[in-house]
């Protein structure tokens, strides 16, 4: 494998990624602790915020700075959806608004459905040990 | 029997609590009261495929245990009262369907055990010789119905309580040698507008206070009359709230009051946050621990008040508040 | 703790992303590969009853990254297995995560339409 491992493990990029991700998660934790919002609602807020910030072009700066630190959190999923919608609109107009988001997230959604079903098949829910 | 005061009933020929039985799950088996239960389980399935079936098996076996311990054959039991937390109380009906005893299904949420004993006592003082009262709850089936899937990686807030997995059952008999149920104070629904489903103790505390005060006003007694005033599952948070509410109304219960939810788990070792809850919390702690204290006369006069939160997952999602209820029975040896 | 976990998960994502780019994949495909792998791993960990142990002390650190999304799909699927493989597993999979897809996709459609309105000169309309 002709992979340049120095580039893969570039500590400056990883550090920016690590810190950005941590900050985004801390915001989430504050919402969990200080409000009565359920996990589902918090995930919705994050994904919608990511979509809006992505649509405004603002989230792009964060992605350029932190890479996966901005794309892996659920805000990044929203950003991905919005970016996909905009790109598709540029190519095909109005239809693109409908096509683009799902197309960009297709891999993730398909993986979630498929692996979700598989994992459920092979598993057995157990009592919380806490 | 006759009505006393506004809402209490006193029995001229008080029925006897003849026998009790309790079965609990693995977490309760690691708690401070483990040795008082008739049987403890190693896992939450007990050989069954689903938690709902497991809960039915638990109540079935608990009832079989109390019947055999009491020596009263099941065809001499005139009727039974049972209920649980699951939709349409299926744990009780499916668990007890083979018993061939006339069945009254009741729902009082976590107050079901005392509600069944109250109704059972009324029957035992009138037409019935023997009445069976039982309840059950199961952590996994309750989480599935009311809260989140077990494998979801969410955090439980500090005010949350742990639903007890287990069942408590008792047989009341018309003529016996005690412990006697002398009075019952059925509760009224009390809704103070609390909406936080993660803090049941706060939601149920007003109902506890309401029933307790009604009991004392109706009977003319005060807290010092009893060796022990025990609530079902107010938990650590609810316990403190209720002591404060009652103090502001002129009743000091701090010295002889405790809560089954606080007693059943070790808060620090078992990380159960505000304590135990569920129908079986009161059911098992009374059937296992307090019944023994009464038989051994270590406690001679006890007021048992179980509280319930009368809501479901739909009302929470619709933004409704949580109405509470508390039923009280007075027991003397 | 949650800072560390959130950071760690995303850093693993970054490493995967870097490896993909080194192998010649473009940014979009690399991102998709990262999503698929992280989702697969989370699904697997949830199925092994391990994810909720992590979630207990990682809190938002495991919830907010895409791992939380995957866990919220697998956990109800596992729970409702007793109700059958079609209506149970299949039907209940999205009880927690459904809103994420509904609102995320709807938001993206709105973003697309608003973009269209503000940029009609740059875009072929239909």
mmCIF file with all atom_site columns, N, CA, C and O in Angstrom, chain A residues 6-24 62-70, chain C residues 3-4 6-15 18:
data_model
loop_
_atom_site.group_PDB
_atom_site.id
_atom_site.type_symbol
_atom_site.label_atom_id
_atom_site.label_alt_id
_atom_site.label_comp_id
_atom_site.label_asym_id
_atom_site.label_entity_id
_atom_site.label_seq_id
_atom_site.pdbx_PDB_ins_code
_atom_site.Cartn_x
_atom_site.Cartn_y
_atom_site.Cartn_z
_atom_site.occupancy
_atom_site.B_iso_or_equiv
_atom_site.pdbx_formal_charge
_atom_site.auth_seq_id
_atom_site.auth_comp_id
_atom_site.auth_asym_id
_atom_site.auth_atom_id
_atom_site.pdbx_PDB_model_num
ATOM 1   N N  . UNK A 1 6  ? 2.484   9.621  7.037  1.00 0.00 ? 6  UNK A N  1
ATOM 2   C CA . UNK A 1 6  ? 2.711   10.914 7.701  1.00 0.00 ? 6  UNK A CA 1
ATOM 3   C C  . UNK A 1 6  ? 1.546   11.849 7.424  1.00 0.00 ? 6  UNK A C  1
ATOM 4   O O  . UNK A 1 6  ? 1.123   12.616 8.295  1.00 0.00 ? 6  UNK A O  1
ATOM 5   N N  . UNK A 1 7  ? 1.011   11.787 6.213  1.00 0.00 ? 7  UNK A N  1
ATOM 6   C CA . UNK A 1 7  ? -0.125  12.640 5.889  1.00 0.00 ? 7  UNK A CA 1
ATOM 7   C C  . UNK A 1 7  ? -1.379  12.160 6.613  1.00 0.00 ? 7  UNK A C  1
ATOM 8   O O  . UNK A 1 7  ? -2.194  12.949 7.050  1.00 0.00 ? 7  UNK A O  1
ATOM 9   N N  . UNK A 1 8  ? -1.516  10.823 6.686  1.00 0.00 ? 8  UNK A N  1
ATOM 10  C CA . UNK A 1 8  ? -2.707  10.269 7.346  1.00 0.00 ? 8  UNK A CA 1
ATOM 11  C C  . UNK A 1 8  ? -2.747  10.701 8.799  1.00 0.00 ? 8  UNK A C  1
ATOM 12  O O  . UNK A 1 8  ? -3.782  11.103 9.327  1.00 0.00 ? 8  UNK A O  1
ATOM 13  N N  . UNK A 1 9  ? -1.594  10.636 9.451  1.00 0.00 ? 9  UNK A N  1
ATOM 14  C CA . UNK A 1 9  ? -1.558  10.970 10.877 1.00 0.00 ? 9  UNK A CA 1
ATOM 15  C C  . UNK A 1 9  ? -0.974  12.347 11.114 1.00 0.00 ? 9  UNK A C  1
ATOM 16  O O  . UNK A 1 9  ? -0.229  12.564 12.052 1.00 0.00 ? 9  UNK A O  1
ATOM 17  N N  . UNK A 1 10 ? -1.325  13.289 10.260 1.00 0.00 ? 10 UNK A N  1
ATOM 18  C CA . UNK A 1 10 ? -0.844  14.662 10.419 1.00 0.00 ? 10 UNK A CA 1
ATOM 19  C C  . UNK A 1 10 ? -1.451  15.246 11.699 1.00 0.00 ? 10 UNK A C  1
ATOM 20  O O  . UNK A 1 10 ? -2.654  15.503 11.774 1.00 0.00 ? 10 UNK A O  1
ATOM 21  N N  . UNK A 1 11 ? -0.619  15.472 12.706 1.00 0.00 ? 11 UNK A N  1
ATOM 22  C CA . UNK A 1 11 ? -1.124  15.836 14.023 1.00 0.00 ? 11 UNK A CA 1
ATOM 23  C C  . UNK A 1 11 ? -1.812  17.184 14.051 1.00 0.00 ? 11 UNK A C  1
ATOM 24  O O  . UNK A 1 11 ? -2.724  17.390 14.849 1.00 0.00 ? 11 UNK A O  1
ATOM 25  N N  . UNK A 1 12 ? -1.406  18.111 13.176 1.00 0.00 ? 12 UNK A N  1
ATOM 26  C CA . UNK A 1 12 ? -2.074  19.411 13.204 1.00 0.00 ? 12 UNK A CA 1
ATOM 27  C C  . UNK A 1 12 ? -3.529  19.262 12.773 1.00 0.00 ? 12 UNK A C  1
ATOM 28  O O  . UNK A 1 12 ? -4.440  19.840 13.354 1.00 0.00 ? 12 UNK A O  1
ATOM 29  N N  . UNK A 1 13 ? -3.748  18.476 11.714 1.00 0.00 ? 13 UNK A N  1
ATOM 30  C CA . UNK A 1 13 ? -5.131  18.278 11.253 1.00 0.00 ? 13 UNK A CA 1
ATOM 31  C C  . UNK A 1 13 ? -5.920  17.521 12.311 1.00 0.00 ? 13 UNK A C  1
ATOM 32  O O  . UNK A 1 13 ? -7.065  17.871 12.634 1.00 0.00 ? 13 UNK A O  1
ATOM 33  N N  . UNK A 1 14 ? -5.327  16.469 12.879 1.00 0.00 ? 14 UNK A N  1
ATOM 34  C CA . UNK A 1 14 ? -6.041  15.653 13.860 1.00 0.00 ? 14 UNK A CA 1
ATOM 35  C C  . UNK A 1 14 ? -6.384  16.472 15.096 1.00 0.00 ? 14 UNK A C  1
ATOM 36  O O  . UNK A 1 14 ? -7.464  16.324 15.680 1.00 0.00 ? 14 UNK A O  1
ATOM 37  N N  . UNK A 1 15 ? -5.471  17.360 15.484 1.00 0.00 ? 15 UNK A N  1
ATOM 38  C CA . UNK A 1 15 ? -5.737  18.155 16.679 1.00 0.00 ? 15 UNK A CA 1
ATOM 39  C C  . UNK A 1 15 ? -6.916  19.091 16.459 1.00 0.00 ? 15 UNK A C  1
ATOM 40  O O  . UNK A 1 15 ? -7.805  19.218 17.305 1.00 0.00 ? 15 UNK A O  1
ATOM 41  N N  . UNK A 1 16 ? -6.918  19.763 15.294 1.00 0.00 ? 16 UNK A N  1
ATOM 42  C CA . UNK A 1 16 ? -8.025  20.672 14.985 1.00 0.00 ? 16 UNK A CA 1
ATOM 43  C C  . UNK A 1 16 ? -9.344  19.891 14.946 1.00 0.00 ? 16 UNK A C  1
ATOM 44  O O  . UNK A 1 16 ? -10.385 20.360 15.416 1.00 0.00 ? 16 UNK A O  1
ATOM 45  N N  . UNK A 1 17 ? -9.272  18.694 14.363 1.00 0.00 ? 17 UNK A N  1
ATOM 46  C CA . UNK A 1 17 ? -10.462 17.841 14.269 1.00 0.00 ? 17 UNK A CA 1
ATOM 47  C C  . UNK A 1 17 ? -10.959 17.476 15.660 1.00 0.00 ? 17 UNK A C  1
ATOM 48  O O  . UNK A 1 17 ? -12.141 17.617 15.975 1.00 0.00 ? 17 UNK A O  1
ATOM 49  N N  . UNK A 1 18 ? -10.027 17.023 16.507 1.00 0.00 ? 18 UNK A N  1
ATOM 50  C CA . UNK A 1 18 ? -10.338 16.563 17.866 1.00 0.00 ? 18 UNK A CA 1
ATOM 51  C C  . UNK A 1 18 ? -11.009 17.671 18.668 1.00 0.00 ? 18 UNK A C  1
ATOM 52  O O  . UNK A 1 18 ? -12.050 17.484 19.287 1.00 0.00 ? 18 UNK A O  1
ATOM 53  N N  . UNK A 1 19 ? -10.397 18.864 18.630 1.00 0.00 ? 19 UNK A N  1
ATOM 54  C CA . UNK A 1 19 ? -10.898 19.959 19.455 1.00 0.00 ? 19 UNK A CA 1
ATOM 55  C C  . UNK A 1 19 ? -12.261 20.444 18.965 1.00 0.00 ? 19 UNK A C  1
ATOM 56  O O  . UNK A 1 19 ? -13.175 20.681 19.747 1.00 0.00 ? 19 UNK A O  1
ATOM 57  N N  . UNK A 1 20 ? -12.402 20.590 17.646 1.00 0.00 ? 20 UNK A N  1
ATOM 58  C CA . UNK A 1 20 ? -13.695 21.052 17.106 1.00 0.00 ? 20 UNK A CA 1
ATOM 59  C C  . UNK A 1 20 ? -14.804 20.077 17.456 1.00 0.00 ? 20 UNK A C  1
ATOM 60  O O  . UNK A 1 20 ? -15.892 20.467 17.887 1.00 0.00 ? 20 UNK A O  1
ATOM 61  N N  . UNK A 1 21 ? -14.516 18.786 17.262 1.00 0.00 ? 21 UNK A N  1
ATOM 62  C CA . UNK A 1 21 ? -15.524 17.774 17.577 1.00 0.00 ? 21 UNK A CA 1
ATOM 63  C C  . UNK A 1 21 ? -15.900 17.842 19.050 1.00 0.00 ? 21 UNK A C  1
ATOM 64  O O  . UNK A 1 21 ? -17.077 17.793 19.412 1.00 0.00 ? 21 UNK A O  1
ATOM 65  N N  . UNK A 1 22 ? -14.881 17.997 19.897 1.00 0.00 ? 22 UNK A N  1
ATOM 66  C CA . UNK A 1 22 ? -15.147 18.069 21.325 1.00 0.00 ? 22 UNK A CA 1
ATOM 67  C C  . UNK A 1 22 ? -16.044 19.231 21.662 1.00 0.00 ? 22 UNK A C  1
ATOM 68  O O  . UNK A 1 22 ? -16.988 19.087 22.452 1.00 0.00 ? 22 UNK A O  1
ATOM 69  N N  . UNK A 1 23 ? -15.772 20.385 21.052 1.00 0.00 ? 23 UNK A N  1
ATOM 70  C CA . UNK A 1 23 ? -16.596 21.562 21.359 1.00 0.00 ? 23 UNK A CA 1
ATOM 71  C C  . UNK A 1 23 ? -18.034 21.345 20.916 1.00 0.00 ? 23 UNK A C  1
ATOM 72  O O  . UNK A 1 23 ? -18.989 21.664 21.642 1.00 0.00 ? 23 UNK A O  1
ATOM 73  N N  . UNK A 1 24 ? -18.219 20.782 19.724 1.00 0.00 ? 24 UNK A N  1
ATOM 74  C CA . UNK A 1 24 ? -19.584 20.544 19.248 1.00 0.00 ? 24 UNK A CA 1
ATOM 75  C C  . UNK A 1 24 ? -20.305 19.595 20.200 1.00 0.00 ? 24 UNK A C  1
ATOM 76  O O  . UNK A 1 24 ? -21.483 19.788 20.537 1.00 0.00 ? 24 UNK A O  1
ATOM 77  N N  . UNK A 1 62 ? -15.915 25.826 8.742  1.00 0.00 ? 62 UNK A N  1
ATOM 78  C CA . UNK A 1 62 ? -15.595 24.890 9.815  1.00 0.00 ? 62 UNK A CA 1
ATOM 79  C C  . UNK A 1 62 ? -15.053 23.585 9.238  1.00 0.00 ? 62 UNK A C  1
ATOM 80  O O  . UNK A 1 62 ? -14.108 22.984 9.764  1.00 0.00 ? 62 UNK A O  1
ATOM 81  N N  . UNK A 1 63 ? -15.651 23.158 8.142  1.00 0.00 ? 63 UNK A N  1
ATOM 82  C CA . UNK A 1 63 ? -15.208 21.911 7.516  1.00 0.00 ? 63 UNK A CA 1
ATOM 83  C C  . UNK A 1 63 ? -13.792 22.059 6.982  1.00 0.00 ? 63 UNK A C  1
ATOM 84  O O  . UNK A 1 63 ? -12.948 21.174 7.127  1.00 0.00 ? 63 UNK A O  1
ATOM 85  N N  . UNK A 1 64 ? -13.529 23.228 6.365  1.00 0.00 ? 64 UNK A N  1
ATOM 86  C CA . UNK A 1 64 ? -12.170 23.454 5.855  1.00 0.00 ? 64 UNK A CA 1
ATOM 87  C C  . UNK A 1 64 ? -11.160 23.434 6.989  1.00 0.00 ? 64 UNK A C  1
ATOM 88  O O  . UNK A 1 64 ? -10.035 22.968 6.827  1.00 0.00 ? 64 UNK A O  1
ATOM 89  N N  . UNK A 1 65 ? -11.569 23.950 8.136  1.00 0.00 ? 65 UNK A N  1
ATOM 90  C CA . UNK A 1 65 ? -10.655 24.023 9.280  1.00 0.00 ? 65 UNK A CA 1
ATOM 91  C C  . UNK A 1 65 ? -10.457 22.667 9.934  1.00 0.00 ? 65 UNK A C  1
ATOM 92  O O  . UNK A 1 65 ? -9.339  22.241 10.207 1.00 0.00 ? 65 UNK A O  1
ATOM 93  N N  . UNK A 1 66 ? -11.563 21.976 10.191 1.00 0.00 ? 66 UNK A N  1
ATOM 94  C CA . UNK A 1 66 ? -11.489 20.813 11.082 1.00 0.00 ? 66 UNK A CA 1
ATOM 95  C C  . UNK A 1 66 ? -11.759 19.475 10.425 1.00 0.00 ? 66 UNK A C  1
ATOM 96  O O  . UNK A 1 66 ? -11.728 18.451 11.107 1.00 0.00 ? 66 UNK A O  1
ATOM 97  N N  . UNK A 1 67 ? -12.049 19.461 9.131  1.00 0.00 ? 67 UNK A N  1
ATOM 98  C CA . UNK A 1 67 ? -12.263 18.182 8.463  1.00 0.00 ? 67 UNK A CA 1
ATOM 99  C C  . UNK A 1 67 ? -13.351 17.358 9.107  1.00 0.00 ? 67 UNK A C  1
ATOM 100 O O  . UNK A 1 67 ? -14.487 17.798 9.279  1.00 0.00 ? 67 UNK A O  1
ATOM 101 N N  . UNK A 1 68 ? -12.981 16.137 9.509  1.00 0.00 ? 68 UNK A N  1
ATOM 102 C CA . UNK A 1 68 ? -13.972 15.218 10.073 1.00 0.00 ? 68 UNK A CA 1
ATOM 103 C C  . UNK A 1 68 ? -14.524 15.732 11.393 1.00 0.00 ? 68 UNK A C  1
ATOM 104 O O  . UNK A 1 68 ? -15.597 15.319 11.822 1.00 0.00 ? 68 UNK A O  1
ATOM 105 N N  . UNK A 1 69 ? -13.793 16.643 12.027 1.00 0.00 ? 69 UNK A N  1
ATOM 106 C CA . UNK A 1 69 ? -14.299 17.207 13.281 1.00 0.00 ? 69 UNK A CA 1
ATOM 107 C C  . UNK A 1 69 ? -15.576 17.984 13.064 1.00 0.00 ? 69 UNK A C  1
ATOM 108 O O  . UNK A 1 69 ? -16.344 18.209 13.991 1.00 0.00 ? 69 UNK A O  1
ATOM 109 N N  . UNK A 1 70 ? -15.794 18.414 11.793 1.00 0.00 ? 70 UNK A N  1
ATOM 110 C CA . UNK A 1 70 ? -17.025 19.113 11.482 1.00 0.00 ? 70 UNK A CA 1
ATOM 111 C C  . UNK A 1 70 ? -18.006 18.222 10.721 1.00 0.00 ? 70 UNK A C  1
ATOM 112 O O  . UNK A 1 70 ? -19.220 18.444 10.815 1.00 0.00 ? 70 UNK A O  1
ATOM 113 N N  . UNK C 2 3  ? -15.783 15.253 25.841 1.00 0.00 ? 3  UNK C N  1
ATOM 114 C CA . UNK C 2 3  ? -14.906 15.971 24.907 1.00 0.00 ? 3  UNK C CA 1
ATOM 115 C C  . UNK C 2 3  ? -13.963 14.969 24.263 1.00 0.00 ? 3  UNK C C  1
ATOM 116 O O  . UNK C 2 3  ? -13.786 14.928 23.043 1.00 0.00 ? 3  UNK C O  1
ATOM 117 N N  . UNK C 2 4  ? -13.375 14.135 25.099 1.00 0.00 ? 4  UNK C N  1
ATOM 118 C CA . UNK C 2 4  ? -12.414 13.153 24.602 1.00 0.00 ? 4  UNK C CA 1
ATOM 119 C C  . UNK C 2 4  ? -13.042 12.167 23.649 1.00 0.00 ? 4  UNK C C  1
ATOM 120 O O  . UNK C 2 4  ? -12.478 11.846 22.599 1.00 0.00 ? 4  UNK C O  1
ATOM 121 N N  . UNK C 2 6  ? -15.946 12.464 21.898 1.00 0.00 ? 6  UNK C N  1
ATOM 122 C CA . UNK C 2 6  ? -16.368 13.116 20.666 1.00 0.00 ? 6  UNK C CA 1
ATOM 123 C C  . UNK C 2 6  ? -15.157 13.358 19.783 1.00 0.00 ? 6  UNK C C  1
ATOM 124 O O  . UNK C 2 6  ? -15.169 13.079 18.578 1.00 0.00 ? 6  UNK C O  1
ATOM 125 N N  . UNK C 2 7  ? -14.100 13.862 20.409 1.00 0.00 ? 7  UNK C N  1
ATOM 126 C CA . UNK C 2 7  ? -12.883 14.125 19.665 1.00 0.00 ? 7  UNK C CA 1
ATOM 127 C C  . UNK C 2 7  ? -12.301 12.851 19.075 1.00 0.00 ? 7  UNK C C  1
ATOM 128 O O  . UNK C 2 7  ? -11.879 12.819 17.919 1.00 0.00 ? 7  UNK C O  1
ATOM 129 N N  . UNK C 2 8  ? -12.313 11.803 19.880 1.00 0.00 ? 8  UNK C N  1
ATOM 130 C CA . UNK C 2 8  ? -11.721 10.543 19.442 1.00 0.00 ? 8  UNK C CA 1
ATOM 131 C C  . UNK C 2 8  ? -12.461 9.960  18.244 1.00 0.00 ? 8  UNK C C  1
ATOM 132 O O  . UNK C 2 8  ? -11.861 9.566  17.244 1.00 0.00 ? 8  UNK C O  1
ATOM 133 N N  . UNK C 2 9  ? -13.798 9.925  18.349 1.00 0.00 ? 9  UNK C N  1
ATOM 134 C CA . UNK C 2 9  ? -14.599 9.351  17.258 1.00 0.00 ? 9  UNK C CA 1
ATOM 135 C C  . UNK C 2 9  ? -14.353 10.122 15.970 1.00 0.00 ? 9  UNK C C  1
ATOM 136 O O  . UNK C 2 9  ? -14.153 9.540  14.897 1.00 0.00 ? 9  UNK C O  1
ATOM 137 N N  . UNK C 2 10 ? -14.361 11.454 16.075 1.00 0.00 ? 10 UNK C N  1
ATOM 138 C CA . UNK C 2 10 ? -14.163 12.256 14.872 1.00 0.00 ? 10 UNK C CA 1
ATOM 139 C C  . UNK C 2 10 ? -12.729 12.133 14.359 1.00 0.00 ? 10 UNK C C  1
ATOM 140 O O  . UNK C 2 10 ? -12.493 12.179 13.149 1.00 0.00 ? 10 UNK C O  1
ATOM 141 N N  . UNK C 2 11 ? -11.791 11.955 15.265 1.00 0.00 ? 11 UNK C N  1
ATOM 142 C CA . UNK C 2 11 ? -10.410 11.779 14.827 1.00 0.00 ? 11 UNK C CA 1
ATOM 143 C C  . UNK C 2 11 ? -10.250 10.477 14.064 1.00 0.00 ? 11 UNK C C  1
ATOM 144 O O  . UNK C 2 11 ? -9.538  10.412 13.057 1.00 0.00 ? 11 UNK C O  1
ATOM 145 N N  . UNK C 2 12 ? -10.911 9.438  14.552 1.00 0.00 ? 12 UNK C N  1
ATOM 146 C CA . UNK C 2 12 ? -10.891 8.173  13.808 1.00 0.00 ? 12 UNK C CA 1
ATOM 147 C C  . UNK C 2 12 ? -11.474 8.397  12.420 1.00 0.00 ? 12 UNK C C  1
ATOM 148 O O  . UNK C 2 12 ? -10.959 7.911  11.410 1.00 0.00 ? 12 UNK C O  1
ATOM 149 N N  . UNK C 2 13 ? -12.551 9.196  12.380 1.00 0.00 ? 13 UNK C N  1
ATOM 150 C CA . UNK C 2 13 ? -13.148 9.536  11.092 1.00 0.00 ? 13 UNK C CA 1
ATOM 151 C C  . UNK C 2 13 ? -12.160 10.265 10.210 1.00 0.00 ? 13 UNK C C  1
ATOM 152 O O  . UNK C 2 13 ? -12.050 9.997  9.002  1.00 0.00 ? 13 UNK C O  1
ATOM 153 N N  . UNK C 2 14 ? -11.410 11.186 10.822 1.00 0.00 ? 14 UNK C N  1
ATOM 154 C CA . UNK C 2 14 ? -10.434 11.958 10.059 1.00 0.00 ? 14 UNK C CA 1
ATOM 155 C C  . UNK C 2 14 ? -9.346  11.049 9.489  1.00 0.00 ? 14 UNK C C  1
ATOM 156 O O  . UNK C 2 14 ? -8.923  11.195 8.344  1.00 0.00 ? 14 UNK C O  1
ATOM 157 N N  . UNK C 2 15 ? -8.904  10.089 10.308 1.00 0.00 ? 15 UNK C N  1
ATOM 158 C CA . UNK C 2 15 ? -7.850  9.166  9.845  1.00 0.00 ? 15 UNK C CA 1
ATOM 159 C C  . UNK C 2 15 ? -8.356  8.346  8.665  1.00 0.00 ? 15 UNK C C  1
ATOM 160 O O  . UNK C 2 15 ? -7.657  8.179  7.657  1.00 0.00 ? 15 UNK C O  1
ATOM 161 N N  . UNK C 2 18 ? -8.403  10.553 5.676  1.00 0.00 ? 18 UNK C N  1
ATOM 162 C CA . UNK C 2 18 ? -7.062  10.742 5.128  1.00 0.00 ? 18 UNK C CA 1
ATOM 163 C C  . UNK C 2 18 ? -6.610  9.539  4.324  1.00 0.00 ? 18 UNK C C  1
ATOM 164 O O  . UNK C 2 18 ? -6.018  9.675  3.251  1.00 0.00 ? 18 UNK C O  1
#
